[in-house]
């Protein structure tokens, strides 16, 4: 029996500086020399893949290397004319998750005109239930992630008034646990990713006052492990994506200084692959666009000046949020 | 050559289909690492009710079946037009593709459509998802598919074998929780399922199920001390016991072979504060009615004359004190596990919250607030509130139960000071539970 904390040890030879150009090159060529099998295996989340890559490129100020026109055309093609929702890829079914990714991408490109906005609004509205919760699609799965998708999508389109915001907030609050955290459904275990979704929902709906701030921030800070990395739940291994979910939540709570930022930065940098470029979940693992975005966004929250400022609620460049004149709530201490 | 390849792939898909349809109780599916087709035999195997697919063929099979599905089913072109494939061929392709990649929501959606069109039956869907979960125990789409199937079952009350349905579902949860520690989707699904049953089975049966799950979670928690998902589920089970009927409560105590009252009294007498004059011996306390015991523990008369349900409150304290004792034992045995310490926070939070509630108070962001009585809805004048809060707070902090709990925690933290989590626990109680000046 081991009494050691589940964690990783950072090696001496790990990267300790930000390899920005490597990451930009990695994302620019990602999907170009695509292995057909990999491509088919991940097609079900293509739209989110585009959002991760584009946002990362925007944060590095190199988004001009992305095929803008192709992306916009692809998104138009993925909107379902009947429901108004957007799918992950051509031929897949519309879903709240990919509708949000598409709207985020178009917001960064300032090209919301490429889709039928009323259709998207109709889709989101049609998925709200009496208790304020949201289905992910017509098949009826409920999750707090979908609440976040709904309010974020509508707020990016300046149409938040189309849903019952109070009920949406009430549902999210019904998923709060004694530790101040949130799960995917009422009564479900607290989980850092879902906490981010719920805090984000409250930030967009300007209801941050409803949080148990001290309990929640305490729980979030306890996610930091001796390696500096963060896990998403007790006794789990650190994973780079939690650098985003935990830190973005703490940013909205205005308590980012409660974690050891220097150690976290070391952990994030150690997750880079100095050969291929990109970031992975843990040092030495294979990199992907998902972790690459959250690595860069995490570093941005920590104040790295070679990356553009990221907005903690939307996980998009602050300049986009400013251009759209959105003001997600951040708690005052 | 291309034709040959295609023929081989089609043969493999057919072989998988044969195993799926001929083996009634398939137990598991997995991809078996075999790099090349060196034996020149079918890569589909069925050994002891387990289906295996050799890894060398996976890419080809997947690319073929995925492409056919996406093209021929007209997913890509005209969504509305009917598929060119007959439902039998369609099902074969859906099966093999989802076994390889169960994250393809679009294919799960297709299956749901087929269920609605009566081309697929619900019980076989439950079997298929179980097979998918045997390889990918964290696959949320498979759990979601089960929830959809179960939802249609339970909403229509067309179940005549409820018991077997419940047992199957819980066994799928056991399987997936066992295969993968901290399996969020599995435990979340279990919790959803129990909640869902509330509207579908009789209250007595529900109470029996609560007891069963409580006992199950105790066994599981003792064997998986670093799996917080299980501890979280345990908390759900504990809260469910709060609502047991008198009859169920007896069954409950008998099933565990535990005298809850004794556990509570034992915790009390071992932790009576020295400076407190206690005018009751353990013998006396055993004979106390619930009402007297609550009066002794909290010595407080509600300012509005609403009756407190002493029996229910007493039972809650008993359950929580039993849990505290159990947790202490586990912490003594297994060191350095955050999950158990987090569970302890829950127990203490529940106890303290109940005391606040009894005194008509609650804490919001570190501040005590007056609650209006939920029975008579009396509200105090604003000026009076601060005074009432202070005096009720004082009564609470001086009560026997509060003093005992604080003393017990202090000595436990001291006892376990070689566990770094004990220090954290103390900080948590002081700073987050607001006991800073009280312990």
XYZ file of C-alpha atoms in Angstrom:
772
model
C 0.000 0.000 0.000
C 1.369 3.359 -1.002
C 0.920 6.397 1.199
C 2.043 8.715 -1.562
C -0.219 11.360 -3.019
C -1.318 10.533 -6.551
C 0.811 12.929 -8.531
C 3.621 13.152 -11.056
C 7.245 14.217 -10.646
C 8.551 16.865 -13.022
C 11.806 15.748 -14.633
C 14.972 17.839 -14.742
C 14.918 17.891 -18.539
C 11.391 19.251 -18.848
C 10.718 22.391 -20.901
C 10.828 25.437 -18.651
C 10.197 28.176 -21.191
C 7.216 28.775 -23.426
C 7.738 27.293 -26.916
C 5.221 29.560 -28.577
C 6.290 29.144 -32.188
C 6.322 25.362 -31.875
C 2.706 25.415 -30.709
C 1.605 27.683 -33.539
C 3.320 25.421 -36.075
C 1.785 22.360 -34.450
C -1.750 23.744 -34.695
C -1.241 25.158 -38.187
C -0.320 21.727 -39.505
C -2.770 19.784 -37.340
C -5.301 17.991 -39.507
C -3.334 18.703 -42.688
C -1.385 15.467 -42.769
C -4.348 13.759 -41.221
C -4.316 10.023 -40.811
C -7.740 8.948 -42.093
C -8.425 6.713 -39.131
C -7.670 9.412 -36.537
C -9.735 11.865 -38.543
C -12.762 9.558 -38.629
C -12.399 8.666 -34.963
C -12.563 12.316 -33.919
C -15.008 13.667 -36.470
C -17.773 13.595 -33.872
C -16.148 16.579 -32.126
C -14.706 18.398 -35.137
C -16.473 21.685 -34.370
C -14.997 21.873 -30.893
C -11.615 20.957 -32.357
C -11.832 24.005 -34.585
C -12.742 26.178 -31.596
C -9.772 24.866 -29.555
C -7.296 25.414 -32.369
C -8.584 28.799 -33.454
C -8.764 30.181 -29.914
C -5.237 28.974 -29.202
C -4.043 30.596 -32.436
C -5.870 33.826 -31.563
C -4.211 33.875 -28.148
C -0.840 33.492 -29.895
C -1.845 36.172 -32.417
C -1.376 33.776 -35.332
C -4.952 33.015 -36.308
C -4.246 34.203 -39.854
C -2.647 30.784 -40.370
C -6.040 29.102 -40.015
C -8.157 28.550 -43.169
C -10.764 31.164 -42.270
C -13.011 30.902 -45.328
C -13.098 27.102 -45.220
C -13.971 27.168 -41.539
C -16.825 29.616 -42.013
C -18.204 27.639 -44.929
C -17.956 24.430 -42.897
C -19.919 25.977 -40.039
C -22.700 27.166 -42.362
C -22.902 23.643 -43.729
C -23.255 22.178 -40.222
C -26.339 24.179 -39.286
C -29.460 22.061 -39.375
C -32.162 23.992 -41.195
C -34.955 22.262 -39.325
C -33.927 22.605 -35.670
C -31.543 25.530 -36.110
C -28.848 23.730 -34.116
C -25.301 23.107 -35.297
C -23.561 19.728 -35.466
C -19.951 18.690 -34.918
C -19.483 17.916 -38.582
C -21.381 17.459 -41.770
C -23.800 14.553 -41.386
C -23.737 14.549 -37.598
C -26.652 15.641 -35.439
C -27.091 19.156 -34.027
C -26.119 19.482 -30.382
C -25.760 22.223 -27.798
C -22.006 21.560 -27.397
C -21.159 22.119 -31.062
C -23.629 24.958 -31.439
C -21.628 26.813 -28.799
C -18.270 25.992 -30.422
C -19.534 27.240 -33.776
C -20.905 30.452 -32.289
C -17.624 31.050 -30.436
C -15.616 30.610 -33.634
C -17.884 32.961 -35.552
C -17.699 35.497 -32.719
C -13.903 35.520 -32.964
C -14.153 35.962 -36.723
C -16.925 38.559 -36.288
C -18.944 36.575 -38.810
C -22.149 35.587 -36.975
C -23.916 36.510 -40.190
C -22.682 33.204 -41.668
C -25.397 31.295 -39.835
C -29.090 31.729 -39.240
C -28.985 33.371 -35.803
C -32.729 33.086 -35.238
C -32.364 29.370 -35.928
C -29.697 29.010 -33.236
C -31.831 30.975 -30.765
C -34.844 28.815 -31.580
C -32.744 25.687 -31.027
C -31.453 26.785 -27.623
C -34.876 27.994 -26.478
C -36.481 24.714 -27.511
C -34.148 22.785 -25.209
C -34.951 24.637 -21.970
C -37.116 22.648 -19.557
C -39.640 23.780 -16.958
C -37.114 23.380 -14.145
C -34.735 25.711 -15.988
C -32.354 22.944 -17.095
C -31.297 22.344 -20.682
C -31.282 19.240 -22.822
C -28.161 18.771 -24.941
C -30.302 17.833 -27.899
C -33.756 16.469 -28.570
C -32.921 13.152 -26.873
C -33.257 14.684 -23.465
C -29.958 14.291 -21.630
C -29.647 16.972 -18.924
C -26.290 18.334 -17.775
C -25.083 21.608 -16.273
C -22.645 21.790 -19.205
C -25.622 22.386 -21.453
C -26.858 25.230 -19.252
C -23.502 26.917 -19.722
C -23.570 26.270 -23.491
C -27.052 27.780 -23.675
C -26.320 31.019 -21.838
C -22.932 31.472 -23.472
C -24.292 30.907 -26.973
C -27.153 33.326 -26.466
C -25.045 35.974 -24.769
C -22.542 35.916 -27.656
C -25.507 36.576 -29.952
C -26.933 39.231 -27.577
C -30.100 37.177 -27.212
C -29.914 36.037 -23.588
C -33.415 37.405 -23.034
C -34.834 34.620 -25.221
C -34.685 32.091 -22.361
C -35.891 32.163 -18.771
C -32.616 33.241 -17.167
C -33.913 33.072 -13.579
C -34.939 29.480 -13.976
C -31.686 28.619 -15.702
C -29.851 30.044 -12.685
C -32.143 28.236 -10.233
C -31.402 24.914 -11.904
C -27.652 25.473 -11.764
C -27.934 26.412 -8.088
C -29.891 23.218 -7.438
C -26.718 21.349 -8.468
C -24.634 23.006 -5.724
C -23.167 20.718 -3.093
C -22.269 21.341 0.545
C -18.627 21.908 -0.451
C -19.708 24.829 -2.637
C -18.958 22.884 -5.819
C -21.243 21.698 -8.591
C -21.899 18.485 -10.460
C -23.559 17.574 -13.736
C -27.044 17.080 -12.277
C -28.755 17.833 -8.952
C -27.036 15.650 -6.350
C -24.024 14.778 -8.523
C -20.484 14.983 -7.189
C -18.522 18.247 -7.400
C -16.191 18.294 -10.394
C -13.838 21.132 -11.395
C -14.938 21.098 -15.047
C -18.590 21.341 -14.108
C -17.807 23.960 -11.469
C -16.325 26.061 -14.264
C -19.538 25.605 -16.287
C -21.761 26.561 -13.372
C -19.681 29.504 -12.188
C -19.485 30.629 -15.824
C -23.262 30.448 -16.118
C -23.640 32.597 -13.006
C -20.998 34.993 -14.310
C -22.870 35.505 -17.591
C -26.213 35.780 -15.776
C -24.627 38.124 -13.225
C -25.642 36.025 -10.226
C -22.232 35.390 -8.661
C -23.741 36.498 -5.324
C -25.460 33.091 -5.086
C -22.174 31.192 -4.672
C -20.740 29.825 -1.430
C -17.551 31.647 -2.228
C -15.278 30.574 0.628
C -16.236 26.903 0.491
C -15.868 26.806 -3.280
C -12.573 28.679 -3.515
C -11.139 26.526 -0.724
C -12.124 23.339 -2.547
C -10.683 24.660 -5.818
C -7.352 25.573 -4.233
C -7.051 22.136 -2.721
C -6.881 20.797 -6.283
C -3.219 21.819 -6.435
C -0.790 18.925 -5.969
C 2.860 18.961 -4.887
C 3.962 18.936 -8.569
C 2.143 22.247 -8.995
C -0.450 20.710 -11.324
C -4.156 20.655 -10.573
C -6.582 17.757 -10.488
C -10.328 18.016 -11.013
C -11.493 15.949 -8.046
C -9.952 14.586 -4.833
C -7.251 11.925 -5.215
C -7.080 12.136 -9.007
C -3.967 12.719 -11.059
C -3.141 16.250 -12.216
C -4.288 17.121 -15.724
C -3.370 20.259 -17.621
C -6.967 21.046 -18.594
C -7.764 21.687 -14.930
C -5.242 24.515 -15.019
C -7.957 26.153 -17.036
C -11.109 24.978 -15.321
C -9.883 25.584 -11.790
C -7.988 28.776 -12.537
C -10.753 30.291 -14.667
C -13.231 29.593 -11.858
C -10.869 31.142 -9.320
C -10.439 34.143 -11.628
C -14.179 34.687 -11.715
C -14.117 34.399 -7.913
C -11.214 36.844 -7.865
C -9.085 34.456 -5.838
C -6.426 33.335 -8.278
C -3.740 34.240 -5.747
C -4.918 31.405 -3.489
C -2.874 28.873 -5.496
C 0.885 28.684 -5.924
C 1.066 30.313 -9.338
C 4.773 29.790 -9.849
C 4.536 26.049 -9.332
C 1.496 25.821 -11.560
C 3.358 27.676 -14.307
C 6.195 25.155 -14.030
C 3.714 22.300 -14.363
C 2.021 23.842 -17.407
C 5.351 24.446 -19.121
C 6.402 20.870 -18.363
C 3.379 19.624 -20.322
C 4.804 21.017 -23.574
C 6.351 18.673 -26.119
C 9.536 20.354 -27.311
C 9.698 18.181 -30.419
C 6.164 18.073 -31.789
C 4.860 21.275 -30.213
C 1.556 21.408 -28.351
C 0.625 20.564 -24.762
C -0.527 17.279 -23.222
C -2.465 16.355 -20.074
C 0.668 15.354 -18.159
C 4.378 15.748 -18.906
C 5.519 13.246 -21.542
C 2.093 12.348 -22.935
C 0.922 12.922 -26.495
C -0.179 16.468 -27.276
C -3.522 17.557 -28.692
C -5.283 20.844 -29.566
C -7.603 20.601 -26.524
C -4.763 20.615 -23.990
C -2.830 23.098 -26.119
C -5.608 25.657 -25.771
C -6.001 25.118 -22.040
C -2.259 25.262 -21.470
C -2.001 28.591 -23.262
C -5.169 29.973 -21.684
C -3.913 28.917 -18.244
C -0.635 30.733 -18.821
C -2.576 33.785 -19.952
C -4.499 33.814 -16.655
C -1.171 33.614 -14.858
C -0.193 36.816 -16.631
C 2.209 35.542 -19.314
C 2.752 38.590 -21.502
C 3.575 36.766 -24.737
C 0.016 35.401 -24.846
C -3.017 37.609 -25.346
C -5.313 38.172 -22.405
C -8.009 35.507 -22.153
C -11.467 36.057 -20.700
C -12.024 33.579 -17.835
C -15.763 33.179 -18.424
C -15.789 32.705 -22.191
C -12.342 31.156 -22.778
C -11.914 33.532 -25.694
C -9.580 36.489 -26.227
C -10.558 39.448 -24.051
C -10.480 41.673 -27.136
C -13.333 39.635 -28.666
C -15.384 39.960 -25.481
C -14.679 43.711 -25.430
C -15.640 44.109 -29.094
C -18.948 42.365 -28.365
C -19.368 44.660 -25.345
C -20.002 41.714 -23.044
C -19.409 42.137 -19.343
C -19.446 38.799 -17.579
C -19.494 39.265 -13.827
C -16.328 38.883 -11.800
C -16.679 38.802 -8.050
C -15.325 41.762 -6.137
C -13.388 40.789 -3.044
C -7.043 -6.338 -54.087
C -9.484 -3.676 -52.954
C -12.346 -6.092 -53.470
C -10.538 -8.719 -51.447
C -10.040 -6.278 -48.623
C -13.666 -5.249 -48.691
C -14.791 -8.858 -48.668
C -12.617 -9.519 -45.628
C -14.007 -6.510 -43.784
C -17.542 -7.545 -44.585
C -16.803 -11.042 -43.376
C -15.483 -9.639 -40.081
C -18.587 -7.509 -39.622
C -20.718 -10.559 -40.272
C -18.712 -12.643 -37.780
C -19.169 -10.009 -35.103
C -22.859 -10.036 -35.840
C -23.033 -13.818 -35.491
C -21.396 -13.695 -32.074
C -23.637 -10.835 -30.983
C -26.828 -12.567 -32.022
C -25.935 -16.111 -31.000
C -24.476 -15.533 -27.570
C -27.298 -14.754 -25.202
C -25.244 -13.506 -22.286
C -22.216 -11.783 -23.728
C -20.190 -10.625 -20.793
C -17.507 -8.395 -22.248
C -15.996 -6.956 -25.391
C -12.425 -5.891 -26.002
C -9.900 -5.241 -28.711
C -7.124 -7.804 -28.430
C -3.644 -6.582 -29.300
C -2.532 -8.758 -32.226
C -0.326 -6.799 -34.611
C -0.665 -8.825 -37.819
C -2.969 -11.340 -39.380
C -0.363 -14.074 -39.027
C -2.721 -16.937 -38.403
C -4.878 -16.105 -41.369
C -7.946 -16.767 -39.263
C -10.940 -14.656 -38.473
C -9.969 -11.877 -36.036
C -13.318 -12.258 -34.302
C -13.223 -14.483 -31.249
C -15.696 -15.539 -28.676
C -14.258 -17.111 -25.576
C -16.293 -17.791 -22.455
C -18.996 -15.324 -23.413
C -16.493 -12.619 -24.205
C -16.223 -11.066 -27.646
C -12.761 -10.080 -28.884
C -11.583 -8.336 -32.004
C -7.919 -8.529 -33.009
C -6.372 -5.104 -33.247
C -4.876 -5.489 -36.712
C -8.276 -5.280 -38.364
C -9.754 -2.454 -36.317
C -8.723 0.441 -38.551
C -10.002 -1.196 -41.715
C -13.250 -2.349 -40.183
C -13.897 1.032 -38.626
C -13.086 3.061 -41.729
C -15.313 0.856 -43.811
C -18.296 0.736 -41.491
C -18.106 4.410 -40.513
C -17.885 5.512 -44.129
C -20.733 3.299 -45.262
C -22.898 4.528 -42.399
C -22.178 8.184 -43.004
C -22.575 7.949 -46.780
C -25.245 5.372 -47.428
C -27.465 6.272 -44.547
C -27.652 9.629 -46.255
C -26.551 11.297 -43.060
C -24.410 13.444 -45.271
C -26.779 14.342 -48.045
C -30.507 14.375 -47.569
C -31.287 13.747 -43.935
C -34.931 13.143 -44.622
C -34.673 10.430 -47.216
C -34.888 6.874 -45.932
C -31.725 4.867 -45.722
C -30.778 2.654 -48.587
C -29.641 0.053 -46.117
C -32.068 -2.438 -44.724
C -32.379 -2.354 -40.950
C -30.494 -5.618 -40.498
C -27.402 -4.387 -42.353
C -27.715 -1.032 -40.655
C -27.740 -2.640 -37.230
C -24.659 -4.739 -37.998
C -22.754 -1.620 -38.964
C -23.984 0.349 -35.983
C -22.942 -2.429 -33.622
C -19.419 -2.843 -34.875
C -18.779 0.892 -35.271
C -20.008 1.730 -31.784
C -18.080 -1.131 -30.220
C -14.917 0.391 -31.678
C -15.819 4.050 -31.112
C -18.664 4.503 -28.615
C -18.386 8.299 -28.604
C -20.302 8.678 -31.868
C -23.504 10.323 -30.631
C -24.940 10.382 -34.132
C -25.018 6.587 -34.178
C -26.587 6.337 -30.738
C -29.229 8.751 -32.017
C -29.834 6.443 -34.942
C -30.382 3.535 -32.560
C -32.899 5.585 -30.579
C -34.779 6.311 -33.776
C -34.804 2.607 -34.527
C -36.175 1.863 -31.070
C -38.946 4.376 -31.697
C -39.682 2.708 -35.017
C -39.742 -0.665 -33.240
C -36.819 -1.912 -35.318
C -34.798 -2.448 -32.162
C -36.025 -3.674 -28.812
C -35.219 -1.982 -25.582
C -33.894 -4.952 -23.657
C -31.336 -5.736 -26.342
C -30.219 -2.108 -26.199
C -29.542 -2.510 -22.505
C -27.445 -5.573 -23.286
C -25.541 -3.821 -26.044
C -24.683 -0.772 -23.924
C -23.492 -3.084 -21.184
C -21.121 -4.668 -23.664
C -19.836 -1.257 -24.741
C -19.330 -0.293 -21.091
C -17.377 -3.470 -20.398
C -14.644 -2.020 -22.616
C -15.209 1.702 -22.017
C -16.595 1.995 -18.474
C -16.505 5.793 -18.634
C -18.471 6.147 -21.867
C -21.087 8.792 -21.130
C -22.962 8.223 -24.382
C -23.567 4.608 -23.412
C -24.861 5.639 -19.986
C -27.000 8.332 -21.606
C -28.438 5.716 -23.959
C -29.362 3.577 -20.969
C -30.989 6.580 -19.304
C -33.033 7.176 -22.418
C -34.137 3.544 -22.637
C -34.870 3.372 -18.908
C -36.761 6.654 -19.105
C -39.089 5.294 -21.779
C -39.559 2.108 -19.735
C -40.255 3.793 -16.435
C -42.436 6.564 -17.809
C -44.739 4.102 -19.506
C -44.937 1.748 -16.487
C -44.641 -1.152 -18.858
C -42.343 -3.013 -16.538
C -43.448 -6.229 -14.963
C -40.017 -7.345 -13.910
C -38.986 -4.317 -11.929
C -36.757 -6.250 -9.605
C -34.626 -7.673 -12.363
C -34.441 -4.290 -14.057
C -33.159 -2.732 -10.839
C -30.659 -5.502 -10.257
C -29.335 -5.292 -13.805
C -28.883 -1.553 -13.622
C -27.092 -1.658 -10.302
C -24.861 -4.462 -11.527
C -23.849 -2.383 -14.556
C -22.945 0.383 -12.122
C -20.977 -2.063 -9.967
C -19.108 -3.311 -13.002
C -18.162 0.111 -14.320
C -17.285 1.515 -10.888
C -15.069 -1.477 -10.258
C -13.285 -1.265 -13.608
C -12.466 2.382 -13.243
C -11.963 4.157 -9.907
C -13.556 7.575 -9.445
C -15.886 6.795 -12.346
C -17.989 9.941 -12.383
C -20.408 8.706 -15.026
C -21.053 5.420 -13.308
C -21.830 6.892 -9.884
C -23.782 9.735 -11.381
C -25.829 7.215 -13.311
C -26.493 5.161 -10.178
C -27.686 8.242 -8.355
C -29.888 9.269 -11.280
C -31.387 5.806 -11.430
C -32.299 5.655 -7.748
C -33.866 9.101 -7.958
C -35.761 8.104 -11.077
C -37.260 5.077 -9.345
C -38.971 7.306 -6.807
C -41.822 7.909 -9.187
C -42.053 4.319 -10.326
C -42.082 2.043 -7.299
C -43.963 1.922 -4.019
C -42.638 3.860 -1.056
C -41.958 0.712 0.970
C -39.910 -0.754 -1.837
C -38.080 2.513 -2.185
C -37.166 2.442 1.497
C -35.943 -1.124 1.170
C -33.796 -0.005 -1.739
C -32.396 2.916 0.282
C -31.329 0.479 2.978
C -29.788 -1.875 0.447
C -27.837 0.935 -1.168
C -26.733 2.279 2.195
C -25.321 -1.101 3.103
C -23.767 -1.520 -0.323
C -22.058 1.878 -0.104
C -20.637 0.998 3.306
C -18.998 -2.140 1.944
C -17.720 -0.354 -1.139
C -16.367 2.626 0.771
C -14.445 0.394 3.166
C -12.720 -1.277 0.224
C -12.141 1.803 -1.945
C -10.861 4.396 0.471
C -9.518 6.767 -2.159
C -12.577 6.727 -4.407
C -14.393 9.934 -3.561
C -17.148 9.242 -6.067
C -18.183 6.383 -3.839
C -18.045 8.573 -0.736
C -20.206 11.089 -2.519
C -22.709 8.346 -3.260
C -22.531 7.320 0.370
C -23.591 10.856 1.298
C -26.599 10.483 -0.955
C -27.453 7.184 0.785
C -27.117 8.797 4.205
C -29.515 11.573 3.251
C -31.979 9.005 1.962
C -32.082 7.290 5.353
C -33.336 10.538 6.905
C -36.727 9.851 5.398
C -37.205 6.236 6.398
C -40.537 5.305 7.930
C -40.632 3.906 11.488
C -41.029 0.407 10.191
C -38.175 0.765 7.704
C -35.976 2.209 10.407
C -36.335 -1.000 12.431
C -35.508 -3.088 9.380
C -32.585 -0.805 8.764
C -31.090 -1.246 12.219
C -31.591 -4.990 12.051
C -29.993 -5.248 8.626
C -26.832 -3.625 9.915
C -26.913 -5.279 13.302
C -26.059 -1.948 14.841
C -27.644 -0.112 17.698
C -27.376 3.441 16.415
C -28.463 4.944 19.718
C -25.675 3.156 21.508
C -23.118 4.523 19.062
C -24.365 8.047 19.643
C -24.368 7.682 23.421
C -20.914 6.158 23.366
C -19.572 9.111 21.413
C -21.271 11.444 23.895
C -20.078 9.987 27.154
C -16.524 9.642 25.909
C -16.405 13.287 24.969
C -18.322 15.154 27.626
C -16.438 18.389 28.172
C -14.702 18.429 31.550
C -15.953 21.850 32.522
C -19.544 20.968 31.840
C -21.760 19.662 34.572
C -23.666 16.789 33.076
C -26.551 15.615 35.131
C -27.099 12.381 33.318
C -25.241 9.110 33.282
C -25.014 6.773 30.315
C -27.605 4.600 32.033
C -29.970 7.534 32.289
C -29.439 8.473 28.684
C -30.280 4.988 27.436
C -33.743 5.338 28.922
C -34.336 8.822 27.512
C -37.045 9.363 24.959
C -35.973 11.018 21.724
C -37.578 14.207 22.915
C -35.634 14.189 26.163
C -32.448 13.317 24.402
C -32.756 16.200 21.955
C -33.615 18.476 24.887
C -30.485 17.231 26.664
C -28.264 17.602 23.596
C -29.450 20.986 22.462
C -31.299 22.360 25.541
C -33.239 24.801 23.512
C -36.867 25.725 23.270
C -37.875 26.980 19.919
C -38.996 30.574 20.182
C -41.990 29.932 18.028
C -44.035 27.143 19.497
C -43.654 24.830 16.530
C -42.972 21.229 17.316
C -39.665 19.719 16.450
C -39.736 16.175 15.155
C -37.405 14.831 17.851
C -37.542 11.263 16.630
C -36.419 12.213 13.169
C -33.760 14.630 14.390
C -32.455 12.092 16.844
C -32.116 9.478 14.121
C -30.222 11.875 11.910
C -27.725 12.542 14.684
C -27.431 8.810 15.296
C -26.685 8.076 11.635
C -24.159 10.871 11.416
C -22.403 9.917 14.635
C -22.199 6.344 13.423
C -20.671 7.644 10.192
C -18.199 9.736 12.138
C -17.118 6.711 14.132
C -16.804 4.617 10.993
C -14.790 7.335 9.295
C -12.451 7.609 12.283
C -11.791 3.884 12.119
C -11.006 4.015 8.418
C -8.734 7.025 8.879
C -6.835 5.224 11.596
C -6.291 2.294 9.280
C -5.590 4.000 5.960
C -3.481 7.109 6.131
C -3.134 10.063 3.785
C -6.366 9.731 1.855
C -8.035 13.014 0.992
C -11.336 11.304 0.110
C -11.985 10.076 3.646
C -11.121 13.454 5.123
C -13.457 15.120 2.629
C -16.165 12.716 3.699
C -15.555 13.726 7.291
C -16.155 17.336 6.294
C -19.543 16.304 4.980
C -20.451 14.525 8.209
C -19.496 17.481 10.368
C -21.137 19.932 8.016
C -24.378 17.951 8.248
C -24.309 17.790 12.038
C -23.538 21.477 12.445
C -26.058 22.496 9.787
C -28.768 20.533 11.586
C -27.946 22.257 14.814
C -28.114 25.662 13.159
C -31.400 24.684 11.597
C -32.762 23.602 14.967
C -31.845 26.988 16.388
C -33.537 28.758 13.474
C -30.258 29.879 11.939
C -28.166 29.234 8.861
C -24.765 30.349 7.693
C -24.377 32.299 4.487
C -20.896 33.261 3.339
C -19.541 33.143 6.852
C -22.366 35.075 8.482
C -25.159 33.678 10.651
C -28.588 34.533 9.354
C -31.990 34.087 10.975
C -34.313 31.648 9.256
C -38.020 32.231 9.327
C -39.753 29.215 10.840
C -40.836 26.867 8.099
C -43.983 25.882 9.967
C -45.504 29.036 11.352
C -43.590 31.449 9.122
C -42.888 33.890 11.944
C -40.427 36.553 11.057
C -38.782 38.826 13.537
C -38.542 42.537 13.317
C -35.326 43.552 11.676
C -34.024 45.308 14.790
C -34.564 42.233 16.888
C -32.814 39.924 14.446
C -29.217 40.690 15.331
C -29.963 40.173 18.999
C -31.770 36.906 18.394
C -29.007 35.603 16.175
C -26.450 36.342 18.843
C -28.380 34.720 21.651
C -29.370 31.667 19.631
C -25.810 31.298 18.406
C -24.577 31.392 22.007
C -27.101 28.754 23.070
C -25.993 26.536 20.203
C -22.303 26.831 20.975
C -22.955 26.033 24.643
C -25.104 23.007 23.892
C -23.905 19.544 24.905
C -23.885 18.191 21.361
C -21.824 21.065 19.966
C -19.307 20.839 22.800
C -19.005 17.100 22.387
C -18.456 17.316 18.638
C -15.802 20.004 19.026
C -13.978 18.089 21.722
C -14.128 14.919 19.666
C -12.718 16.643 16.571
C -9.948 18.332 18.500
C -8.749 15.103 19.998
C -9.053 13.241 16.707
C -7.003 15.869 14.877
C -4.359 15.596 17.568
C -4.356 11.827 17.391
C -3.871 11.859 13.610
C -1.333 14.675 13.473
C 1.079 12.541 11.438
C -1.417 12.688 8.565
C -0.955 16.006 6.755
C -4.658 16.047 6.004
C -5.422 16.387 9.717
C -3.877 19.860 9.719
C -5.900 20.776 6.653
C -9.010 19.426 8.331
C -8.497 21.685 11.314
C -7.977 24.702 9.077
C -11.093 23.835 7.134
C -13.219 23.600 10.267
C -11.889 26.863 11.613
C -11.867 28.977 8.482
C -14.579 27.491 6.303
C -16.997 25.981 8.801
C -16.571 29.131 10.888
C -15.411 27.440 14.097
C -12.346 29.623 14.429
C -13.019 30.944 17.928
C -14.871 27.880 19.052
C -12.253 25.149 18.930
